[in-house]
Coordinates of C-alpha atoms and ligand atoms in Angstrom, one line a residue:
X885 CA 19.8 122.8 -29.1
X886 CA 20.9 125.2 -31.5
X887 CA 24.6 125.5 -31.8
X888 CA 26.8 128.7 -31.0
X889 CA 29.9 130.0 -33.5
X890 CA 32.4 131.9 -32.1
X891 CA 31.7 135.2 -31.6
X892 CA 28.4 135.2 -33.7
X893 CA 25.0 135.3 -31.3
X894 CA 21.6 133.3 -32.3
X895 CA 19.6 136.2 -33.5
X896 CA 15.8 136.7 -32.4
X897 CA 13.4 139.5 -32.1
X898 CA 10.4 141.1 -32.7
X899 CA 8.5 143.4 -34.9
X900 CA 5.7 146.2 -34.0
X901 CA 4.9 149.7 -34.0
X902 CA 4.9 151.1 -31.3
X903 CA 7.8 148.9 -29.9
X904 CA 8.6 151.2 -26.8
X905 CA 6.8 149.9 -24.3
X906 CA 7.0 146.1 -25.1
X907 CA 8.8 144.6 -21.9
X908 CA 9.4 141.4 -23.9
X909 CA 13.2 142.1 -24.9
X910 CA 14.0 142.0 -21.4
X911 CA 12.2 138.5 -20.6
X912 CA 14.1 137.3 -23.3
X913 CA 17.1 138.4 -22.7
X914 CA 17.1 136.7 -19.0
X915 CA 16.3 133.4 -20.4
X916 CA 19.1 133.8 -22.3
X917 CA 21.3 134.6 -19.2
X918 CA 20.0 132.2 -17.5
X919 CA 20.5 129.2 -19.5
X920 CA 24.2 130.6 -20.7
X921 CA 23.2 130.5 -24.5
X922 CA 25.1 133.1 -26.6
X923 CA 21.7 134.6 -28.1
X924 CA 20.2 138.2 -28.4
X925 CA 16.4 139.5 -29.3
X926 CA 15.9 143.3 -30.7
X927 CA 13.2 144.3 -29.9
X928 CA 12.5 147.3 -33.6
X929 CA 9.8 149.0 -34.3
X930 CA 8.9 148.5 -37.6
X931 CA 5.7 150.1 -39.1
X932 CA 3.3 148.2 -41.5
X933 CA 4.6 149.2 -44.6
X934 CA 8.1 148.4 -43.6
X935 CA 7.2 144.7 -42.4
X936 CA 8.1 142.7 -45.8
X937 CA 11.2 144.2 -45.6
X938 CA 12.2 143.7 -42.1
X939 CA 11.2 139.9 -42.3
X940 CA 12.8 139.1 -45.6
X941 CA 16.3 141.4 -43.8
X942 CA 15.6 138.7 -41.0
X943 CA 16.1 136.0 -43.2
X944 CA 19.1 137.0 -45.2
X945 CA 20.5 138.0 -41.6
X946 CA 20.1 134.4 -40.5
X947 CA 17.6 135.4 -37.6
X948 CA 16.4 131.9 -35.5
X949 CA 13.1 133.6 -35.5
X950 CA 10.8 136.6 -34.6
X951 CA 7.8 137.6 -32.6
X952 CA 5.1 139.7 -33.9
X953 CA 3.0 142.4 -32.1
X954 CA 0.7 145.0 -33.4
X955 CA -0.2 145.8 -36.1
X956 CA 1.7 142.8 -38.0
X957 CA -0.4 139.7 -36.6
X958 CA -2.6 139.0 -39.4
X959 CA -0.4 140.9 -42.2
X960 CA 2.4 138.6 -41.7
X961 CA 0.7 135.5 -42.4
X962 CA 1.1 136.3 -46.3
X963 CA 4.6 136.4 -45.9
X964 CA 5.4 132.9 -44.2
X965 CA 5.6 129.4 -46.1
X966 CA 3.6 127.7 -43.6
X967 CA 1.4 127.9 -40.2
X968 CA 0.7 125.7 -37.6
X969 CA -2.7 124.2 -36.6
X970 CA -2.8 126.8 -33.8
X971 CA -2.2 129.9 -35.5
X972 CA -4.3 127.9 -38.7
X973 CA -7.1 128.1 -36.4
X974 CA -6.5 131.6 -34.2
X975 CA -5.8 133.7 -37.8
X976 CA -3.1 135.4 -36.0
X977 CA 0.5 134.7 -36.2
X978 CA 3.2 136.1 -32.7
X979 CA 5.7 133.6 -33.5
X980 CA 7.7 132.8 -36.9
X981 CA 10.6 130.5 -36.9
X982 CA 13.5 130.8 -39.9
X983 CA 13.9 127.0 -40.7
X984 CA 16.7 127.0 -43.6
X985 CA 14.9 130.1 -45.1
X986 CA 11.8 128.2 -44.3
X987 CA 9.6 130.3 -42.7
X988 CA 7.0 128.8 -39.9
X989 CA 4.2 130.5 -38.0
X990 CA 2.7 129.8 -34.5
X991 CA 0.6 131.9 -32.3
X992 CA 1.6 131.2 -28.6
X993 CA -0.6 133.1 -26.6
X994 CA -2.8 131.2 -25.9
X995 CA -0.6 128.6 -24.7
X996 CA 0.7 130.6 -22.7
X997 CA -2.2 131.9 -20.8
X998 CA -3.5 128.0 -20.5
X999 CA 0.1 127.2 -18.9
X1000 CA -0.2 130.1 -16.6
X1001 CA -3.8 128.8 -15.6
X1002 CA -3.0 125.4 -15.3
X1003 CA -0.6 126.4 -12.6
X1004 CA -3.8 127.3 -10.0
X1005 CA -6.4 125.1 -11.8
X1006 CA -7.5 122.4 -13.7
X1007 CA -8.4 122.9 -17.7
X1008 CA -10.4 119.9 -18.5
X1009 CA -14.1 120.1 -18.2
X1010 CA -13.9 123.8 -16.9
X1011 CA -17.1 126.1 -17.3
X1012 CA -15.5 130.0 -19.3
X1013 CA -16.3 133.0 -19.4
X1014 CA -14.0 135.0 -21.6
X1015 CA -14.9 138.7 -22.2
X1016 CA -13.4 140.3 -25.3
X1017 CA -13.4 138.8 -29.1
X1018 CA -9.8 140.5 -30.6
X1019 CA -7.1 138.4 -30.7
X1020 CA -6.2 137.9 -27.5
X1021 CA -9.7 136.0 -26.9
X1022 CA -9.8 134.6 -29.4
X1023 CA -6.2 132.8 -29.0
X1024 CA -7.8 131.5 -25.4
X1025 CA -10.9 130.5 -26.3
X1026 CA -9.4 128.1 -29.2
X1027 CA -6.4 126.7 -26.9
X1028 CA -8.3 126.3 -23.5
X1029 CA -11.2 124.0 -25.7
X1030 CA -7.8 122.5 -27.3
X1031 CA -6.4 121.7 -23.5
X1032 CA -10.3 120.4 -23.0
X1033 CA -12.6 123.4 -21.3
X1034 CA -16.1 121.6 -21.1
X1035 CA -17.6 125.3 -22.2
X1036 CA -16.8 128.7 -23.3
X1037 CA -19.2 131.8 -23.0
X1038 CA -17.5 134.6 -25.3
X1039 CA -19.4 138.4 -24.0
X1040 CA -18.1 140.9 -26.3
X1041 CA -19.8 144.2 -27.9
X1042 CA -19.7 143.2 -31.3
X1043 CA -21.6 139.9 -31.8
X1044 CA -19.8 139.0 -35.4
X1045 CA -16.7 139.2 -33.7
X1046 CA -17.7 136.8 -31.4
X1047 CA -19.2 134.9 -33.7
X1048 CA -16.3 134.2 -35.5
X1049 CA -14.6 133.2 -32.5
X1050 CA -17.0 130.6 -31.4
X1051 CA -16.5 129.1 -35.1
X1052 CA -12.5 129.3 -34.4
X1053 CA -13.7 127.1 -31.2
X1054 CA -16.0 124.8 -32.3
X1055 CA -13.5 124.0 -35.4
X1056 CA -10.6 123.4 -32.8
X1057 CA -12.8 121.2 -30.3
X1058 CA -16.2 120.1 -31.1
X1059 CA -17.5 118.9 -27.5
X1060 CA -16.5 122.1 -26.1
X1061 CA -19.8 123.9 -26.0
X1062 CA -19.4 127.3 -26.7
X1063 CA -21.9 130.6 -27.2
X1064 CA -22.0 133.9 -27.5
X1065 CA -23.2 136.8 -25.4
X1066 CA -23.5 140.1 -26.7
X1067 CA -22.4 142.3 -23.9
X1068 CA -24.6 145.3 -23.0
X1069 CA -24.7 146.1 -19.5
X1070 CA -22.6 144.9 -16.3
X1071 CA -22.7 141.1 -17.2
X1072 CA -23.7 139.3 -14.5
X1073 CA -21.4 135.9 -14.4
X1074 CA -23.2 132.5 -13.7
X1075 CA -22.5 131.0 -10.3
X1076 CA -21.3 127.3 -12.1
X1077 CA -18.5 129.2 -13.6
X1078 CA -15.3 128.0 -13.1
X1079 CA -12.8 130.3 -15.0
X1080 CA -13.3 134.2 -15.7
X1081 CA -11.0 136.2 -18.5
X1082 CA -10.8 139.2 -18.9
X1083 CA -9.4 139.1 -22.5
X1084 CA -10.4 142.5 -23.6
X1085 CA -8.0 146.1 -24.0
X1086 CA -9.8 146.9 -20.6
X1087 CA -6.9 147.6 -17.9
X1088 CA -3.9 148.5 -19.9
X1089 CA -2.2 151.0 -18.6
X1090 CA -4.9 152.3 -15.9
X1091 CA -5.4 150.4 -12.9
X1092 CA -8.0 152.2 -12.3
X1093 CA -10.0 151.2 -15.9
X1094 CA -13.4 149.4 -15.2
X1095 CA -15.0 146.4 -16.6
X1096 CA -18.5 146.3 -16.7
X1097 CA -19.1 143.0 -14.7
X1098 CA -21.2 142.5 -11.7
X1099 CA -18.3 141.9 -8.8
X1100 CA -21.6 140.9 -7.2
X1101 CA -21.4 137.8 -9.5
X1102 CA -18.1 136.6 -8.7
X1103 CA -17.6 134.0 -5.8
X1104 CA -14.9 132.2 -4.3
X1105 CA -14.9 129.3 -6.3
X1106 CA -14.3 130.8 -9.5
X1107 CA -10.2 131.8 -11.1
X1108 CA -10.7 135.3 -12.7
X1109 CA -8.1 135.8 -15.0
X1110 CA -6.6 139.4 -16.5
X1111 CA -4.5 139.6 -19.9
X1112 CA -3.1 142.8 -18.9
X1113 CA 0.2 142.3 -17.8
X1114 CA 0.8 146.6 -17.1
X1115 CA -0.3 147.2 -14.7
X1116 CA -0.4 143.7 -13.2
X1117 CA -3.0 144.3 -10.4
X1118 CA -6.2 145.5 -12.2
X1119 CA -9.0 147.1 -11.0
X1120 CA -10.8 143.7 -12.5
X1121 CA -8.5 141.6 -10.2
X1122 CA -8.3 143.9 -7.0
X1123 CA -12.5 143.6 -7.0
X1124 CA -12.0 139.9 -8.1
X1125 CA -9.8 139.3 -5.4
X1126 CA -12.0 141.0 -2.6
X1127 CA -14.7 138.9 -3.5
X1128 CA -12.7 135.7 -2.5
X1129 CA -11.9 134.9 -6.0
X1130 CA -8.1 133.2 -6.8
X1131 CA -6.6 135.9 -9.6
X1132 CA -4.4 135.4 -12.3
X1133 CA -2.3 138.3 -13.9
X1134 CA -1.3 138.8 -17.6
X1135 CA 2.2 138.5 -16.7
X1136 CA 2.4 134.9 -16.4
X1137 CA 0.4 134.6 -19.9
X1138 CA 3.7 137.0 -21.2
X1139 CA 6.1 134.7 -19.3
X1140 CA 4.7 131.9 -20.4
X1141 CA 4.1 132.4 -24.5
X1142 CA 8.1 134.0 -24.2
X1143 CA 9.4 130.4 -23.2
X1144 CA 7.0 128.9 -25.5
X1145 CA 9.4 131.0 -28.3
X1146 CA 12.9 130.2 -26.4
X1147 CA 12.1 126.8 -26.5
X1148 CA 10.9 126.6 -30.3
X1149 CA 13.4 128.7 -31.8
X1150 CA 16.4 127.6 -29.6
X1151 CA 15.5 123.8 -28.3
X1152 CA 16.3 124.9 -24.9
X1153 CA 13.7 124.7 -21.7
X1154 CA 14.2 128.3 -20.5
X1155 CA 14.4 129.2 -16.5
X1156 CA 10.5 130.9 -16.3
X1157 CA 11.7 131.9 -12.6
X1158 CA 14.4 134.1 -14.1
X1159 CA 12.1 135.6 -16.8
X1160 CA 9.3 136.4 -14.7
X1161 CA 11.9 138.3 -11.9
X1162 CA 13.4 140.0 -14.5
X1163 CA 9.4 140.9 -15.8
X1164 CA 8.9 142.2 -12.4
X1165 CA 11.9 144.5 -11.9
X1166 CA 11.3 146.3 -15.2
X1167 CA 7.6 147.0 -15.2
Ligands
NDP1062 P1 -7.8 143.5 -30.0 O1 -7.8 145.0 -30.3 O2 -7.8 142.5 -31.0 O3 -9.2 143.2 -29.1 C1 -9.6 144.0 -28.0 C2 -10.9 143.5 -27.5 O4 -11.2 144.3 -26.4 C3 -12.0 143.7 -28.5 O5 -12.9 142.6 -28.4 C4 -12.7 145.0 -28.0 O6 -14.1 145.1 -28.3 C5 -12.6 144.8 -26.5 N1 -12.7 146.0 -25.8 C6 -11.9 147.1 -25.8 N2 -12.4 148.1 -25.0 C7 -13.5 147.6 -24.4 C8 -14.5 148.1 -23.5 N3 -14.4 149.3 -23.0 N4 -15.5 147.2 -23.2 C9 -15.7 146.0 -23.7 N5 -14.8 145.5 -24.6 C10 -13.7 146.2 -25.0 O7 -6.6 143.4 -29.0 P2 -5.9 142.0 -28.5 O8 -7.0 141.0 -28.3 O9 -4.8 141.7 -29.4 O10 -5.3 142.4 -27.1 C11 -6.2 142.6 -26.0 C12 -5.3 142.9 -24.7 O11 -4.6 141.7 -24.4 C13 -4.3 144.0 -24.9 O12 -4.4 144.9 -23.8 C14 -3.0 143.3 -24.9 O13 -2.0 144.0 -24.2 C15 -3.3 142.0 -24.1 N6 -2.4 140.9 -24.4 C16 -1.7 140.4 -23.4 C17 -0.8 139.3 -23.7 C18 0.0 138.8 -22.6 O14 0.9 138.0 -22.9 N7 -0.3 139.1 -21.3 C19 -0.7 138.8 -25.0 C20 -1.5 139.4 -26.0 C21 -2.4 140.4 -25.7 P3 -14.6 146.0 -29.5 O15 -14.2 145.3 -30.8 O16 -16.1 146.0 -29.3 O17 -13.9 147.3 -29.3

């Protein structure tokens, strides 16, 4: 665990543009409470032109380490000295750790959706449906055929988007089968589907925003999973829901990649309880 010097805190934080409305600072900031570690995270809004400087004042600062939002998750991959196999393989970088001026990159979304879905359901062997190819799908599609999904359909508008996430997959797990459906009308999901994401823009910030998906399709046996943490209750999981369907809200995927962080840049096992009740009270 990282050690504490008098009155100086463990510096973390993260860098976007627009920063304003990122409830990750107060997540954070909880876990740090919670487990008594004298640590802070700023959340700044840096723009793109701005982000070698902020990262190279992060490392003269002494920073433990940074998150990275939009626009900076590809762009700050030229400024790190290494990556790991997960954000090798997702091209996206939301994690850096500052390792004696060392700087390492990780992307822990996807993680962090798989450990919120692992919480209702089983991964191995699971039939997907993940609708989106950005980053966001692409981060799940290339964890949950790491954690051992059996296959993973990928519907999305633009079909060499997709495509390149199904190579992302098939370079990160072989078995898992995986294919891509270009996405033109209400997509009808299969009835041996185990797992349904909605990985896609779709949501944020309107509950009442609709995905073109058959709720006809959806049954009872099937998880149907949103990324959108605001609001929490999409329109995607209210019909989801009503059909019988267990739900899964983006706020346990924000929860979940947050502790992911804690943990790497701090060596401490955060309390998820207190980050997820603190999530809840602010948004
Ligand atoms: P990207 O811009 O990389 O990708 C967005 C994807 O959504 C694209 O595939 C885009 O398709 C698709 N899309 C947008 N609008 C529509 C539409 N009307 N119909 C069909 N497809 C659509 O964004 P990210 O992948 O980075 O982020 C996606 C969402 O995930 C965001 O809302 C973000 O807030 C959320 N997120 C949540 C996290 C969490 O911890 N809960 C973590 C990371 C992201 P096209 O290219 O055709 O426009």
């Amino acid at each position: 665990m990282a050690q504490v010097q008098g009155f100086l805190p463990l510096i973390t934080g993260s860098f976007s543009s627009p920063a304003h409305d990122n409830p990750t600072v107060e997540i954070m900031e909880a876990a740090f409470r919670a487990g008594g570690v004298h640590a802070r995270y700023l959340n700044c809004d840096v723009p793109a032109e701005r982000l070698s400087g902020a990262v190279a004042g992060a490392v003269a600062q002494g920073w433990r380490g940074f998150n990275c939002s939009l626009p900076h998750k590809v762009a700050v991959m030229d400024l790190l000295d290494r990556l790991t196999d997960a954000a090798s393989l997702i091209g996206a970088v939301n994690c850096v750790r500052i390792d004696d001026n060392e700087l390492v990159g990780d992307n822990t979304d996807g993680r962090g959706f798989v450990a919120s879905l692992r919480e209702i359901s089983d991964v191995p062997g699971s039939r997907v449906v993940v609708f989106g190819a950005g980053g966001a799908a692409r981060a799940i599609a290339v964890e949950l055929a790491l954690a051992g999904a059996g296959s993973i359909e990928i519907v999305c508008r633009r079909e060499e988007q997709g495509t390149a996430v199904a190579e992302s997959v098939r370079r990160a797990a072989p078995r898992t089968v995986v294919g891509v459906t270009p996405w033109v009308h209400d997509f009808s999901v299969g009835s041996g589907i185990d797992v349904v994401v909605n990985a896609t823009s779709v949501g944020l910030g309107d509950a009442s925003a609709r995905l073109a998906v058959d709720v006809g399709s959806l049954n009872s046996s099937m998880v149907v999973a949103d990324v959108i943490p605001n609001p929490a209750r999409t329109r995607f999981l209210r019909e989801a829901a009503e059909a019988g369907c267990r739900t899964l809200d983006g706020r346990g995927m924000l929860v979940n990649q947050a502790a992911i962080a804690v943990h790497w840049w701090l060596g401490i096992q955060p309390d998820t309880t207190a980050m997820r009740a603190r999530l809840d009270e602010v948004i």
